[in-house]
Amino acid sequence: MRRLPRLVRPFSTAPSAPITPRPSPPKSHLHFAPESNALPRGYALAGVYAGVKKKPTDPNAQPPPDLTLVVSTTPAPAAAAAVFTRNAFRAAPVRVCEAVLEEGGARVRGIVANSGCANAVTGKQGDEDAWAMVKATDALFKPLESSPSPSSTAPSSMVLSTGVIGVPLPATRILDAIRAQHPSAPNTQLASTPEAWVAAARGIMTTDTFPKLRARTFEMGGKTYRIAGMDKGAGMIHPDMGSPQPSTFKGTPFLGQASAGPAPPKGAHATLLGLILTDAPVAPKALQSALEYAIARSFNTISVDGAESTNDTVILLANGAGALESPPTLATLTAALEIQGQAGESDAKGLDTTVTTSGAASAGAIGEVENVVEITEEGDPAAFKAFRDALTGIAGDLAQLVVRDGEGATKFVEVKVKGAATFEDANLIARAISTSALVKTALYGEDANWGRILSATGSVAARLSTPIDPSRVSVTFTSNPTSSSTPPSPSSPRFTPSVTPSELASKPPVSSSTPGAQFRDAQGKIKDLEVLQGGEPIGFSEEHAKVLLGEEDFGIVLDLGVGSEEGRCWTCDFSYEYVRINGDYRS
């Protein structure tokens, strides 16, 4: 009898050292409530419980917010810009938002977002439910007693949803919760306080472990403006967002009856949602240009699990209130609504002022005084760049928070690809490394497995503009990459920490007794570890690798050696906890 050759050599699956499951590191130090003077003027927010998520089993526990409202309190809508998922199964709120931007001329008054149900792949009823949320939010800007015709004006509110895919939205509960937040209602929770911002950030959370908020000020045209944002996301994170697509809705959008929806869905699912607000006066076209620039350098460079959501959306509003001597508040908006109810919108005194757009004839009103100038990219390039830089910075802060809160994540890793022929090549390789399950599990195991990095790099070779020359490639593990999401100083005027100063204390100084002290420099920074140079493996200390990869933050630098372009991606590891989280509920 002919024997078959042995096809598989003997091997052992036992690791060189047992890996003990470990929890994600504490993240309380990342939670900050911005101070009032850091928040953009002319906005009111709320985070309330609508009944989308299940109530806690403990009758004494407060149900978590699952509905977020954002309102520009300026008399006329704010300039708006947005980017959306390019997933083929784009959710109803994504497509409705695109229609709102198109029909309203990129002018938006409010935003409504629910968590706990994605309203994705929900058919015609899902579209009608999303439009019903827009209509209900628009009604907040009308007198309480008015009943405007559904098609009387263009929609001026955008809608977001996050949660379980394929489950009908419990729209009647959501609509009731929206109506209860009318500015004139006695129990409205709309406010401009830091607490309202935190509640709004909590209202969009799903598997997130903390509300994600950042704020900063910036100078533009000799004046100080404010920009702040919130986002959510911990799983199903691999954004590839782009410009709004042409509306797929024809005719009057407010049709149909909202669905009651099923019982609250099991589990809480994730996607990437971001809301960024500024009180700077920026024209819609310039706003969209700045947002796309910032997204390409922030949210579109992150990956938790390589899964692009059906609902990924980032919205940016600019209401120009920072250019006003007396910024509008919720009280002035309420007074304006009362005037509208008495005299009609077109006759409301002081509400029809015009705002000039730099480099253009005019634009829609965003304030109650004249001579407010909305900047444009062509009309004032210096001011535009100042705004774009501030936006890119805060978008980077928010994007990194998502990775740091990745489901089960214990590591934050910056993957940098340099020496590429084009930015596109560098970015493609960085994304491939960041989404490799083998790389990410090695990161969890604190294993400097550079072979997996090269394997991921080579997997996209056919899509590169220039061939990879293996003899030129180098790989280095780096310590403490630059991170704009590290906690601000407790003395920073922009933030009020929600943790005690002791929790923010710096690490103790390095001494000879510090673990891995021989691999640190005089300042205590762990020395970089080169493992491949010019295609040749370099012998390295496994102890050095364990110390470096044992840190919560580190980096991977891959040098292709064929050009001068660079790309970067922020990612995390895959842990036992990630598998548990995603095995416990329906995706």
Short mmCIF file of C-alpha atoms in Angstrom, two decimals, residues 4 18 81 84 117 127 249 253 257 311 354 374 389 393 405 424 453 468-469 499 522 528 539 551 561 565 579:
data_model
loop_
_atom_site.label_atom_id
_atom_site.label_comp_id
_atom_site.label_asym_id
_atom_site.label_seq_id
_atom_site.Cartn_x
_atom_site.Cartn_y
_atom_site.Cartn_z
CA LEU A 4 0.76 9.43 1.67
CA PRO A 18 0.88 31.80 29.13
CA ALA A 81 -21.72 70.06 6.81
CA PHE A 84 -21.48 59.73 5.88
CA CYS A 117 -31.71 51.09 17.56
CA ASP A 127 -37.53 56.01 6.21
CA PHE A 249 -36.17 61.02 -1.69
CA PRO A 253 -40.59 63.90 2.72
CA GLN A 257 -47.20 57.10 10.01
CA ASN A 311 -24.75 54.52 10.16
CA THR A 354 -28.60 89.27 6.67
CA GLU A 374 -19.19 84.08 7.15
CA ASP A 389 -6.66 73.50 11.77
CA GLY A 393 -7.28 69.04 15.99
CA ASP A 405 -12.67 52.95 24.23
CA GLU A 424 -2.65 56.64 -0.75
CA ILE A 453 3.05 43.15 10.18
CA ILE A 468 7.17 46.97 -2.49
CA ASP A 469 10.91 46.28 -2.42
CA VAL A 499 -11.80 62.64 38.37
CA ALA A 522 17.26 59.39 31.30
CA ASP A 528 12.52 52.37 20.45
CA GLY A 539 18.24 40.45 16.92
CA GLU A 551 2.67 49.97 27.85
CA GLY A 561 12.13 53.18 1.72
CA GLU A 565 4.97 60.14 1.74
CA VAL A 579 -14.91 38.21 21.81
#
